[in-house]
CSV table of C-alpha atoms in Angstrom, one decimal:
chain,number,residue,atom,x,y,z
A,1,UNK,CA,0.1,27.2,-26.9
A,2,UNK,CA,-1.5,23.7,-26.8
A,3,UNK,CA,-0.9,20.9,-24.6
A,4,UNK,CA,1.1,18.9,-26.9
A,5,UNK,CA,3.2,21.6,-27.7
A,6,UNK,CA,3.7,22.4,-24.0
A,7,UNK,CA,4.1,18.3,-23.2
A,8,UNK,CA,6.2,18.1,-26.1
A,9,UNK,CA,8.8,21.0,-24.6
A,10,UNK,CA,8.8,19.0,-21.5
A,11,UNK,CA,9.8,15.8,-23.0
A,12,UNK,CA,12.8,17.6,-24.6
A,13,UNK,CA,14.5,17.5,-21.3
A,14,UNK,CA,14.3,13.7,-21.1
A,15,UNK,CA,15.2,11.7,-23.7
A,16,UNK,CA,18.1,9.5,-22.2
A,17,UNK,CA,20.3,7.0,-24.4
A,18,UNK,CA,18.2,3.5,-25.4
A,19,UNK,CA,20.3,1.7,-23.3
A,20,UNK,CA,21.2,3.5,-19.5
A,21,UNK,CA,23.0,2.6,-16.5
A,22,UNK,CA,21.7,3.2,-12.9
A,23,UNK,CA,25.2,4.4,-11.8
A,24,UNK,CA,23.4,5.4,-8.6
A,25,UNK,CA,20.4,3.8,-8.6
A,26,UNK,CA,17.7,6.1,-8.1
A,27,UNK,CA,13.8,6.1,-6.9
A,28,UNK,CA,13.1,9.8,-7.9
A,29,UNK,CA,15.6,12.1,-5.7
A,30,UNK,CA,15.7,15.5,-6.6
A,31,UNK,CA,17.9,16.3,-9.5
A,32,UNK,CA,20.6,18.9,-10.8
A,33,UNK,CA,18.1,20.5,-12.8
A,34,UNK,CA,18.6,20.8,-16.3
A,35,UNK,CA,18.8,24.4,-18.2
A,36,UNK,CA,14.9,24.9,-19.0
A,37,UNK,CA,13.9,25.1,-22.4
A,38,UNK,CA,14.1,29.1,-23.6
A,39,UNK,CA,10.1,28.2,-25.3
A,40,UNK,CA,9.4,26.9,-22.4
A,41,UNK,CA,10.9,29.5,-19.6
A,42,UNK,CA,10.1,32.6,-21.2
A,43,UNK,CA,14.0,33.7,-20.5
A,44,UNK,CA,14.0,37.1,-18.9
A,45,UNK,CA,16.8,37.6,-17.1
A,46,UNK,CA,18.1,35.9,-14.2
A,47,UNK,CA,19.7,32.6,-13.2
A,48,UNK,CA,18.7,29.3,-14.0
A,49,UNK,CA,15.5,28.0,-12.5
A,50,UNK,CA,15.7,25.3,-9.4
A,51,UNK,CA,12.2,23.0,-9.3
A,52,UNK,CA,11.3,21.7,-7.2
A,53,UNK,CA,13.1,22.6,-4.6
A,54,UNK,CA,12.8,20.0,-1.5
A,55,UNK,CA,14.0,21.7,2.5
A,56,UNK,CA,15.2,20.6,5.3
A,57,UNK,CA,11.7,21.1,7.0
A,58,UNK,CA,10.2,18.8,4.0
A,59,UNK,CA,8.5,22.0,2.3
A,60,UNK,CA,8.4,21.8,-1.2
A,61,UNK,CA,9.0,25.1,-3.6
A,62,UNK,CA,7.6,24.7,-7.7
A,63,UNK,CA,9.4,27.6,-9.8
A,64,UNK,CA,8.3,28.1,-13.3
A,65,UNK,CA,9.6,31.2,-15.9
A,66,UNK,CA,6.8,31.9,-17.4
A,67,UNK,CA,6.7,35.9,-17.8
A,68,UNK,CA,3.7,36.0,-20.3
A,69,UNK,CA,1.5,33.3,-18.5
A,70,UNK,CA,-1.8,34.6,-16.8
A,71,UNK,CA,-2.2,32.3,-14.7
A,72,UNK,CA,0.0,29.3,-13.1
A,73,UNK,CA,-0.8,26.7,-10.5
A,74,UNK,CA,0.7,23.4,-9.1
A,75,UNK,CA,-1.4,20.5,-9.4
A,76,UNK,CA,-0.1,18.2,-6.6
A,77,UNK,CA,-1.7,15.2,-4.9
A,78,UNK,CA,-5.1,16.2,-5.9
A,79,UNK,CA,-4.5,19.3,-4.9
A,80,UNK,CA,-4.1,22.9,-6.8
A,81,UNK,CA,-1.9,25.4,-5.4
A,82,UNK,CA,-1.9,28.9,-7.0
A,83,UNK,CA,1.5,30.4,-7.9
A,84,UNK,CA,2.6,33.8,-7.8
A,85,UNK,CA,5.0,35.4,-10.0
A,86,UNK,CA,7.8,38.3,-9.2
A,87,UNK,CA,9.3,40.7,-11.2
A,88,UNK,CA,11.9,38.5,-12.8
A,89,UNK,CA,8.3,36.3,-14.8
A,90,UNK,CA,9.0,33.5,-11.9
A,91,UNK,CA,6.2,31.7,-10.7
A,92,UNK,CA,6.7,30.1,-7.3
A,93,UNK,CA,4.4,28.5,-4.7
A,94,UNK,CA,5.9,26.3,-1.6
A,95,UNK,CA,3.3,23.3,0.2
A,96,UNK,CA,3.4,23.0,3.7
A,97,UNK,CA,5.5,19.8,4.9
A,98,UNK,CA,5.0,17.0,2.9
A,99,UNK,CA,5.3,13.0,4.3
A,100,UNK,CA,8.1,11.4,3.1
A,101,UNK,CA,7.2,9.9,0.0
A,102,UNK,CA,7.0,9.9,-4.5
A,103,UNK,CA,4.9,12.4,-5.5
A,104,UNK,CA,4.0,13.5,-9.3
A,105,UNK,CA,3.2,17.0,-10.1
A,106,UNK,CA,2.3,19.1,-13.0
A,107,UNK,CA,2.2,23.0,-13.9
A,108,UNK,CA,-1.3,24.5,-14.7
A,109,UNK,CA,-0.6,26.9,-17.2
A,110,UNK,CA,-3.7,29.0,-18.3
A,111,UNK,CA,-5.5,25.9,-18.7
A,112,UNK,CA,-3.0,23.8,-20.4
A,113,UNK,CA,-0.9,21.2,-18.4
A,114,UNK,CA,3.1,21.6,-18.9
A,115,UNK,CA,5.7,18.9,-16.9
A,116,UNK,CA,8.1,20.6,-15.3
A,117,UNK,CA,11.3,21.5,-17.6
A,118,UNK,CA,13.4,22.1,-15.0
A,119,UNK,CA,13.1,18.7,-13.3
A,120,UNK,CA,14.3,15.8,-15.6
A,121,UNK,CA,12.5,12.9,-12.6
A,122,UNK,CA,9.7,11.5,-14.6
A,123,UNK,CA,7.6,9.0,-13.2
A,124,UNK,CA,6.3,7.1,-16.7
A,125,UNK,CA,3.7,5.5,-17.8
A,126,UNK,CA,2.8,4.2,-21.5
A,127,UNK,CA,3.6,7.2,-24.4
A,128,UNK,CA,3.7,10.0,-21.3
A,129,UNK,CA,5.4,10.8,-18.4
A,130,UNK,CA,5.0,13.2,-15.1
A,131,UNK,CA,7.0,15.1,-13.5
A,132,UNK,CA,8.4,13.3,-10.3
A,133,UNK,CA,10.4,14.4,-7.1
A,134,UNK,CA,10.9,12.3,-3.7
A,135,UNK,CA,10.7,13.7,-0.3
A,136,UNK,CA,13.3,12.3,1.5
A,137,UNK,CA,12.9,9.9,5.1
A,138,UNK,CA,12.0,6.4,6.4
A,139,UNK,CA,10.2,4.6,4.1
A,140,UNK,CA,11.6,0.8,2.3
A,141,UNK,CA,10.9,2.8,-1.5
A,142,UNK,CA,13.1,6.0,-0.3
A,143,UNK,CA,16.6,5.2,-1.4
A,144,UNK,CA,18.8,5.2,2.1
A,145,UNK,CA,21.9,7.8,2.7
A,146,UNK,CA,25.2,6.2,2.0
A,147,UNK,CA,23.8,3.0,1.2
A,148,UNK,CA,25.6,0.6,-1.1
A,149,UNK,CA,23.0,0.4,-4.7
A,150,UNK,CA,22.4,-2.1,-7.3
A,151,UNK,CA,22.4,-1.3,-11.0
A,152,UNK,CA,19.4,-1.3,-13.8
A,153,UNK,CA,19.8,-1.7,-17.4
A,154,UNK,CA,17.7,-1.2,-20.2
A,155,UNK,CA,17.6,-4.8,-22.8
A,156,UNK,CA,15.7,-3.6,-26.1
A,157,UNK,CA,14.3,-6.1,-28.0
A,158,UNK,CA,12.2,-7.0,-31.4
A,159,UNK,CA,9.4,-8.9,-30.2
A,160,UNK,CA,8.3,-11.2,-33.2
A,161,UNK,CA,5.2,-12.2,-31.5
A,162,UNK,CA,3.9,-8.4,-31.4
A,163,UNK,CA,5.7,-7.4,-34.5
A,164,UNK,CA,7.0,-4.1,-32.3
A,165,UNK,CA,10.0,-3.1,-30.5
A,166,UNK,CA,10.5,-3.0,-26.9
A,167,UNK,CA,12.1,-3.3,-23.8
A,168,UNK,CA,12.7,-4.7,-20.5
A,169,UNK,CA,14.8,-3.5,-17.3
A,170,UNK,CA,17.1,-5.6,-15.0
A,171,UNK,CA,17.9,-4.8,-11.7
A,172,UNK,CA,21.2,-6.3,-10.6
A,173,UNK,CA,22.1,-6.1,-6.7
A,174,UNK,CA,24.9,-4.5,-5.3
A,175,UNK,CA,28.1,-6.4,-5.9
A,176,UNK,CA,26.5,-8.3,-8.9
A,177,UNK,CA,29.2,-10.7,-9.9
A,178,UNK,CA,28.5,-12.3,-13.6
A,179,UNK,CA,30.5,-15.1,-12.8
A,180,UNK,CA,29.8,-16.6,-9.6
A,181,UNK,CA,29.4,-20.3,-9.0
A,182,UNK,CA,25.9,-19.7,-7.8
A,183,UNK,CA,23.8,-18.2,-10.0
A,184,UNK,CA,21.5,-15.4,-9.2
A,185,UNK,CA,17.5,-15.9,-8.3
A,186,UNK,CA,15.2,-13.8,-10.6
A,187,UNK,CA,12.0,-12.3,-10.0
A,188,UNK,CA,9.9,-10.6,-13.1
A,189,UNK,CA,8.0,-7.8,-11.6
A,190,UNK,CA,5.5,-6.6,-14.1
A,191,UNK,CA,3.3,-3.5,-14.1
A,192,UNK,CA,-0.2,-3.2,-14.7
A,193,UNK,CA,-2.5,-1.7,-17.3
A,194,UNK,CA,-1.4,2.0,-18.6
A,195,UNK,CA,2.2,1.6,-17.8
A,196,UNK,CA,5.5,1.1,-19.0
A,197,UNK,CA,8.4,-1.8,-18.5
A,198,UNK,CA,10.2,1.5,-17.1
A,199,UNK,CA,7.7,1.9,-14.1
A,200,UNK,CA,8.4,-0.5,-11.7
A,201,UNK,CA,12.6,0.1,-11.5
A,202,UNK,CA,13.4,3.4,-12.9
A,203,UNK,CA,10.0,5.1,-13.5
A,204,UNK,CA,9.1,5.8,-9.8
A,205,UNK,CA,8.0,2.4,-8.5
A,206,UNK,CA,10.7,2.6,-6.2
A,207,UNK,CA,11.4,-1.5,-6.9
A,208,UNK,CA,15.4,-1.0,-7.1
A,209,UNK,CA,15.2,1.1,-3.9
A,210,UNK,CA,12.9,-1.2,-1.8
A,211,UNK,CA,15.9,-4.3,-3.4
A,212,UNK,CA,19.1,-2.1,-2.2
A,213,UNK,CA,17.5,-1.6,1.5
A,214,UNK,CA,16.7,-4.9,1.9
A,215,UNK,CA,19.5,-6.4,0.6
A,216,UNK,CA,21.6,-3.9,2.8
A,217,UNK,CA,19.4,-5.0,6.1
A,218,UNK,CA,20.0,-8.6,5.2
A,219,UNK,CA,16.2,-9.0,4.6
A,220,UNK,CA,16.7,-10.6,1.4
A,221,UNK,CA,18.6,-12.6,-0.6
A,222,UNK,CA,20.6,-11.2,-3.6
A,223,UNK,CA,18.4,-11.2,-6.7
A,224,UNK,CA,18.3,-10.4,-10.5
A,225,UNK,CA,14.6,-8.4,-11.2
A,226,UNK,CA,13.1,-8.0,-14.6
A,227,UNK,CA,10.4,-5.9,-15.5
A,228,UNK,CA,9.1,-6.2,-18.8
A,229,UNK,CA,6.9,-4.3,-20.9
A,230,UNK,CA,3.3,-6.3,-20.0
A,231,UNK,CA,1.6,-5.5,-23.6
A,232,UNK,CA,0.9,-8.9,-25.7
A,233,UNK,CA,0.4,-6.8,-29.0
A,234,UNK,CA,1.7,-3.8,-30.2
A,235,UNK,CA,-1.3,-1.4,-29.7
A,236,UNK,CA,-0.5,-1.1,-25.6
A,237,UNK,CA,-2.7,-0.2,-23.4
A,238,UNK,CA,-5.7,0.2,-26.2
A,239,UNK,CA,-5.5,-3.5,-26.7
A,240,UNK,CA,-5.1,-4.2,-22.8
A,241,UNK,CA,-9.1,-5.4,-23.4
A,242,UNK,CA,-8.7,-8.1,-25.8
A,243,UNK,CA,-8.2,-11.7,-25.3
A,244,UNK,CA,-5.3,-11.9,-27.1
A,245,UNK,CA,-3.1,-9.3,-24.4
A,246,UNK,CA,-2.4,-11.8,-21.7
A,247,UNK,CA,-2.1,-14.9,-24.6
A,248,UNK,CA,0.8,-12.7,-26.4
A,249,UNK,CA,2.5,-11.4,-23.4
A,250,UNK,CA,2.7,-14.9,-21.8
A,251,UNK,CA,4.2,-16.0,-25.4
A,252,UNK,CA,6.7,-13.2,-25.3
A,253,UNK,CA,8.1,-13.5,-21.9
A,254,UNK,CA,8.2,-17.3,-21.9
A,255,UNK,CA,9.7,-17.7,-25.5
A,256,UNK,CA,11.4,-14.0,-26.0
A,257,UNK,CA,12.3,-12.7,-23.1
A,258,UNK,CA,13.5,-15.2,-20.6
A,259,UNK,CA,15.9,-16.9,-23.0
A,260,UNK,CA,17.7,-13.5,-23.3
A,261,UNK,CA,17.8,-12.6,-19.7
A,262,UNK,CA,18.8,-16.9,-18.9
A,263,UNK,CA,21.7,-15.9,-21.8
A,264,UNK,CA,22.6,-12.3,-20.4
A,265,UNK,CA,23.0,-12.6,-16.9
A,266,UNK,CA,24.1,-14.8,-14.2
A,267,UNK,CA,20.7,-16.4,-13.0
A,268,UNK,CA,19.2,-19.6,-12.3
A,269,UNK,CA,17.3,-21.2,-14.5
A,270,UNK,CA,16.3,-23.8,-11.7
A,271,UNK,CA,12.0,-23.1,-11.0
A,272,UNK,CA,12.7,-23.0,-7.3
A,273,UNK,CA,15.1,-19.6,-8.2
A,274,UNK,CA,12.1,-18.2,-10.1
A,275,UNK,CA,9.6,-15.9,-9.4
A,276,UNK,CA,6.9,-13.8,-11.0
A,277,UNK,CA,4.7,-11.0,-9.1
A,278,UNK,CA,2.6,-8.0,-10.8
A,279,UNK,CA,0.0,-5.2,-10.2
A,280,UNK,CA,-3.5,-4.9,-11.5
A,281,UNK,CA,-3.2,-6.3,-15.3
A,282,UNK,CA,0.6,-7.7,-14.3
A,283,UNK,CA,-1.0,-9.5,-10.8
A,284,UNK,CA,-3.6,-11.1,-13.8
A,285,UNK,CA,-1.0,-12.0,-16.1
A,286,UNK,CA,1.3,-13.2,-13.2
A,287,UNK,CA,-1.3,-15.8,-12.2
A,288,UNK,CA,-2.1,-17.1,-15.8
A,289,UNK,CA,1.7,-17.4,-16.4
A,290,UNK,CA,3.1,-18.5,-13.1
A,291,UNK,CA,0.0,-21.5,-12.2
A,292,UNK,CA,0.4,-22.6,-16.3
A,293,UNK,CA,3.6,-22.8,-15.9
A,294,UNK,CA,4.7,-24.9,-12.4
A,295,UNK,CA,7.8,-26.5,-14.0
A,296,UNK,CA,9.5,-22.4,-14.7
A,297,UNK,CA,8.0,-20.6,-11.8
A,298,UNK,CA,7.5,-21.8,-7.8
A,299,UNK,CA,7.1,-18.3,-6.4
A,300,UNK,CA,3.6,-16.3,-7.7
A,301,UNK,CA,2.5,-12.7,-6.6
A,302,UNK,CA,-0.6,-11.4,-7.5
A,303,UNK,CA,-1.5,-7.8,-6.1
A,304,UNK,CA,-4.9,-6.3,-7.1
A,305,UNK,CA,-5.2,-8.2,-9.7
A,306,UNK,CA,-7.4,-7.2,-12.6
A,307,UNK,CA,-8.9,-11.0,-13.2
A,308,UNK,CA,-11.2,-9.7,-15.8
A,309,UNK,CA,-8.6,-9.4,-18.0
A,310,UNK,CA,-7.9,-12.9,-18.1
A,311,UNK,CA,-8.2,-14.1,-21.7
A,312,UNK,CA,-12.0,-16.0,-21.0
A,313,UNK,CA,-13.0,-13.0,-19.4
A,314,UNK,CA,-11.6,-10.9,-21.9
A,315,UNK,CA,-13.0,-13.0,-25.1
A,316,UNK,CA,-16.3,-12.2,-23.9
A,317,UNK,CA,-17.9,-8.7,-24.6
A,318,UNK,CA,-18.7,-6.9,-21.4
A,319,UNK,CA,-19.5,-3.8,-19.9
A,320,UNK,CA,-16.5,-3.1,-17.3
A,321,UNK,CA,-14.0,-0.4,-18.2
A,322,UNK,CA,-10.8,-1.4,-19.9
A,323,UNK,CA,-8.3,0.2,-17.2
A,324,UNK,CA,-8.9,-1.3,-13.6
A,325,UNK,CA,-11.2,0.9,-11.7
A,326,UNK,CA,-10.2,2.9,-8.7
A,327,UNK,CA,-12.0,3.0,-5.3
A,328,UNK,CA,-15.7,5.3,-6.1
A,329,UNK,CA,-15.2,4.3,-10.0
A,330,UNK,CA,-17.5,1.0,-9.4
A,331,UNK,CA,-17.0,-2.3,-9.1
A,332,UNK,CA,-16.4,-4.8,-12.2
A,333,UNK,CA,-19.6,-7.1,-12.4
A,334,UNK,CA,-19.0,-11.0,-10.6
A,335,UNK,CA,-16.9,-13.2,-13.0
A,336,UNK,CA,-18.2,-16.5,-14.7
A,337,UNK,CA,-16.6,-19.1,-12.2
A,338,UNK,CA,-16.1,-21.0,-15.7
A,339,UNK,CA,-13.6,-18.1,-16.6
A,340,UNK,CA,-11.0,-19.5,-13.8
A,341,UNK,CA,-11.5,-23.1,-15.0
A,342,UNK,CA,-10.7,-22.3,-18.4
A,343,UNK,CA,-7.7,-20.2,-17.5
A,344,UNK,CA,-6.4,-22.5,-15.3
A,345,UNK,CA,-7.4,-26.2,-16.6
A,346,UNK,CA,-5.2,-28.6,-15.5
A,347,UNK,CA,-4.2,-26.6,-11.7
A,348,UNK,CA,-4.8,-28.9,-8.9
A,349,UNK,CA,-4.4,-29.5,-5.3
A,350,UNK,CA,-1.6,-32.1,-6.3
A,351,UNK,CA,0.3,-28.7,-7.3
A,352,UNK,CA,0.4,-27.8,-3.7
A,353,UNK,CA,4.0,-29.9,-3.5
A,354,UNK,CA,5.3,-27.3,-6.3
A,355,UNK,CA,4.0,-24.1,-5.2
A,356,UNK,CA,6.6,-22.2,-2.8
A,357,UNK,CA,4.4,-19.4,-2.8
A,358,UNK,CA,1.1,-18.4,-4.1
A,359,UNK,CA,0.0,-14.6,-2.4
A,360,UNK,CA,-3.1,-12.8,-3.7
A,361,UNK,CA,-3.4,-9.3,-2.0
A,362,UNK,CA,-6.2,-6.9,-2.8
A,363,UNK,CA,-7.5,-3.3,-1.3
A,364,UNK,CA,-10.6,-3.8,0.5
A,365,UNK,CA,-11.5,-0.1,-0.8
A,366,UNK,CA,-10.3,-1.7,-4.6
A,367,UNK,CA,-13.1,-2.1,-7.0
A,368,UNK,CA,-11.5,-5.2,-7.8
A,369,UNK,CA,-11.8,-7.3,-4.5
A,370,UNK,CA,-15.4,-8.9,-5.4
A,371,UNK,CA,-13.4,-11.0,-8.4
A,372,UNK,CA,-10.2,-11.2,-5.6
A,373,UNK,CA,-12.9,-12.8,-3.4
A,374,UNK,CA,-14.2,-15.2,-6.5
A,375,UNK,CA,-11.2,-16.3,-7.4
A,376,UNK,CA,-9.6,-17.2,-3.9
A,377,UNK,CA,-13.4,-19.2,-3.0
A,378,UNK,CA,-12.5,-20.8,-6.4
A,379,UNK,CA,-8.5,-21.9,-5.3
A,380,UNK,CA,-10.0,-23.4,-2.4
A,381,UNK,CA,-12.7,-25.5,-4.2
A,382,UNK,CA,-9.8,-27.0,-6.0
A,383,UNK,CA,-7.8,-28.0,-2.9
A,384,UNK,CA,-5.1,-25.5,-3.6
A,385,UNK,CA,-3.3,-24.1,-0.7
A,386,UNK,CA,-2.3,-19.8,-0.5
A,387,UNK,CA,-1.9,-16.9,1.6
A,388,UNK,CA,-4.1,-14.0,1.2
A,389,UNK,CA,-4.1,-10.5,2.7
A,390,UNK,CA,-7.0,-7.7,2.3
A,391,UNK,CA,-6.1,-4.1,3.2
A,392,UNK,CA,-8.2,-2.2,5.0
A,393,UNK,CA,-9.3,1.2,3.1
A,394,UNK,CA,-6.3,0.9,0.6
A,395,UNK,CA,-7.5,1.3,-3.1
A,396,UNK,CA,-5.8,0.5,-6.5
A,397,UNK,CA,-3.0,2.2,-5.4
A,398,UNK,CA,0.9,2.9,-6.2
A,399,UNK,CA,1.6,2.9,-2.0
A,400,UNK,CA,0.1,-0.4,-1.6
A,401,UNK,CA,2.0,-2.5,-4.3
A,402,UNK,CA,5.5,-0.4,-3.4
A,403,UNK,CA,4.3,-2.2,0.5
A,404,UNK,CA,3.2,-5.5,-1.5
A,405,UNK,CA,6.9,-5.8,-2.8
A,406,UNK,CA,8.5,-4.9,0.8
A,407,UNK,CA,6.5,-7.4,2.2
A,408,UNK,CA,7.1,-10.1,-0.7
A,409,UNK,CA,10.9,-10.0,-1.9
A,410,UNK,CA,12.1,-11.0,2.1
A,411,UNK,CA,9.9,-14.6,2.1
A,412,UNK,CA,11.4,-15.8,-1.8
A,413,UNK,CA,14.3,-18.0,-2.2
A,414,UNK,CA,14.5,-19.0,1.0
């Protein structure tokens, strides 16, 4: 069988409506599984099939019928684990006690990779998905027990400026009321290069989770979050490269976007209730749209940002990889300083007064800090006034931005 035959049974499980309801708002928590595909399971007797499977003691079990497979493993955190099959064609294998936490996993399947088709948690990215399950404990991403959850929606959308279709996801908080006197603060949120507008709220960022805790523990304010999808064309993640990515994308969310969301929901349209914060290609684009555009936004994020995608830096052929390069993958050459003077022409230190916030936050094991560096040497030989943070060892990672939001969402709109 080949891979996108075996993909292509998995994603059976999961298509949802085009427009969903977070009725209990979930970061991945293990789900009723649904009834495996009979391709897929190799039916041969017994009951349905329960994966994963989280205990008490935090052990994980992977079950998989699969009667005429060879060979089946779990491919988990880096890691392969063999599985061993009984007499019924299930093959099981359990990890030793996992740290709370979202984890993605895949089957191994005598060579091919198959998503689990008993697990309808997906953690998404651009035209794919993987399977997804949470351990359960302590951490601000983890949904809490008994705690009182917001809501997210799914907005499609023609975008003219791409010529596609798309979407974008809102988060409202618990008790959302569409008509109170004050209106709502919004934050866009956007992902970075190879995902999805799904990621960040419903795709396993944990974003809704991290906003229900808080707003439970009174850290934060009640807020409206929107996560678009970051592409400014319609060829995704290929066209991610060009000049023309960040130049659409800022088009669409300014003119497309924002107008439906300021026309939809109870928010704010007041710059000091307005924030914008993003990963990787969404902490570049975050910067290009938030410092251009001081009279809609006061509150800017930037987390490992990929500033080689900038459209200067992007209109000019060079050799670094499209995608944003993990730690041991190699660091992007230096950027032109001219690159940051074109993207950012009229920024200057008389901008201060209108900044509420401006955080850049960067990995020191990321192969993106060297342009982090440039670019915060070239904010301060404007005048302009930030707060920075480098993390030890951390890499262009999903832990760090879920921690970059946690520490974020409690200092806006206050």
């Amino acid at each position: 069988m080949s891979r996108s035959r075996l993909v292509a049974l998995s994603l059976a499980a999961l298509v949802t409506s085009s427009i969903w309801l977070r009725a209990a708002p979930q970061a991945p928590t293990p789900a009723t599984p649904a009834a495996p595909p009979a391709a897929a399971q190799g039916r041969r007797g017994g009951g349905p099939v329960v994966s994963p499977e989280v205990g008490a003691d935090r052990r994980v079990t992977f079950r998989l019928r699969l009667p005429s497979a060879q060979a089946v493993a779990v491919t988990l955190a880096g890691k392969r684990i063999e599985m061993a099959k009984n007499a019924d064609g299930v093959w099981t294998a359990t990890t030793d006690a996992l740290e709370p936490d979202i984890y993605t996993y895949s089957f191994n399947v005598d060579g091919a990779a198959l998503n689990d088709p008993a697990n309808r948690q997906a953690q998404t990215s651009f035209g794919s998905f993987q399977s997804m399950f949470v351990v359960p404990g302590d951490k601000a991403w983890l949904p809490k027990p008994g705690a009182v959850r917001g809501a997210v929606t799914r907005q499609a959308f023609h975008s003219v400026v791409a010529n596609d279709d798309r979407d974008f996801f809102v988060y409202t908080p618990p008790g959302y009321d569409a008509r109170r006197k004050q209106p709502y603060p919004v934050l866009y949120l956007l992902h970075g290069l190879g995902d999805d507008a799904e990621r960040w709220l419903a795709g396993g960022g944990g974003a809704a989770n991290i906003l229900d805790n808080l707003i439970a523990d009174k850290r934060a304010v009640p807020m409206i979050v929107v996560s678009p999808l970051g592409y400014g064309t319609s060829t995704g993640p290929a066209g991610g490269r060009g000049s023309q990515n960040v130049l659409g994308y800022a088009r669409i969310l300014l003119d497309e976007v924002m107008p439906v969301v300021d026309r939809s929901y109870n928010v704010s349209t007041r710059r000091e209730d307005r924030a914008i914060a993003g990963l990787s290609m969404g902490g570049a684009e975050s910067l290009y749209v938030g410092l251009n555009n001081l009279d809609r936004f006061a509150w800017i994020g930037a987390f490992s940002s990929a500033l080689l995608l900038l459209p200067p830096a992007a209109s000019v052929p060079a050799p670094q990889p499209a995608a944003a390069p993990a730690a041991g993958r190699g660091a992007p050459t230096p950027l032109d300083p001219s690159v940051f003077d074109k993207a950012f022409p009229n920024l200057s230190a008389k901008d201060n007064a209108r900044i509420r916030m401006l955080w850049i936050t960067c990995g020191t094991a990321d192969g993106l800090i060297g342009q982090n560096r440039q670019f915060r040497e070239w904010l301060r030989g404007k005048g302009m006034k930030f707060s920075e943070e480098e993390v030890p060892d951390m890499a262009h990672v999903w832990p760090l931005w879920r921690q970059n939001v946690t520490d974020m969402v409690p200092k806006l709109f206050r």
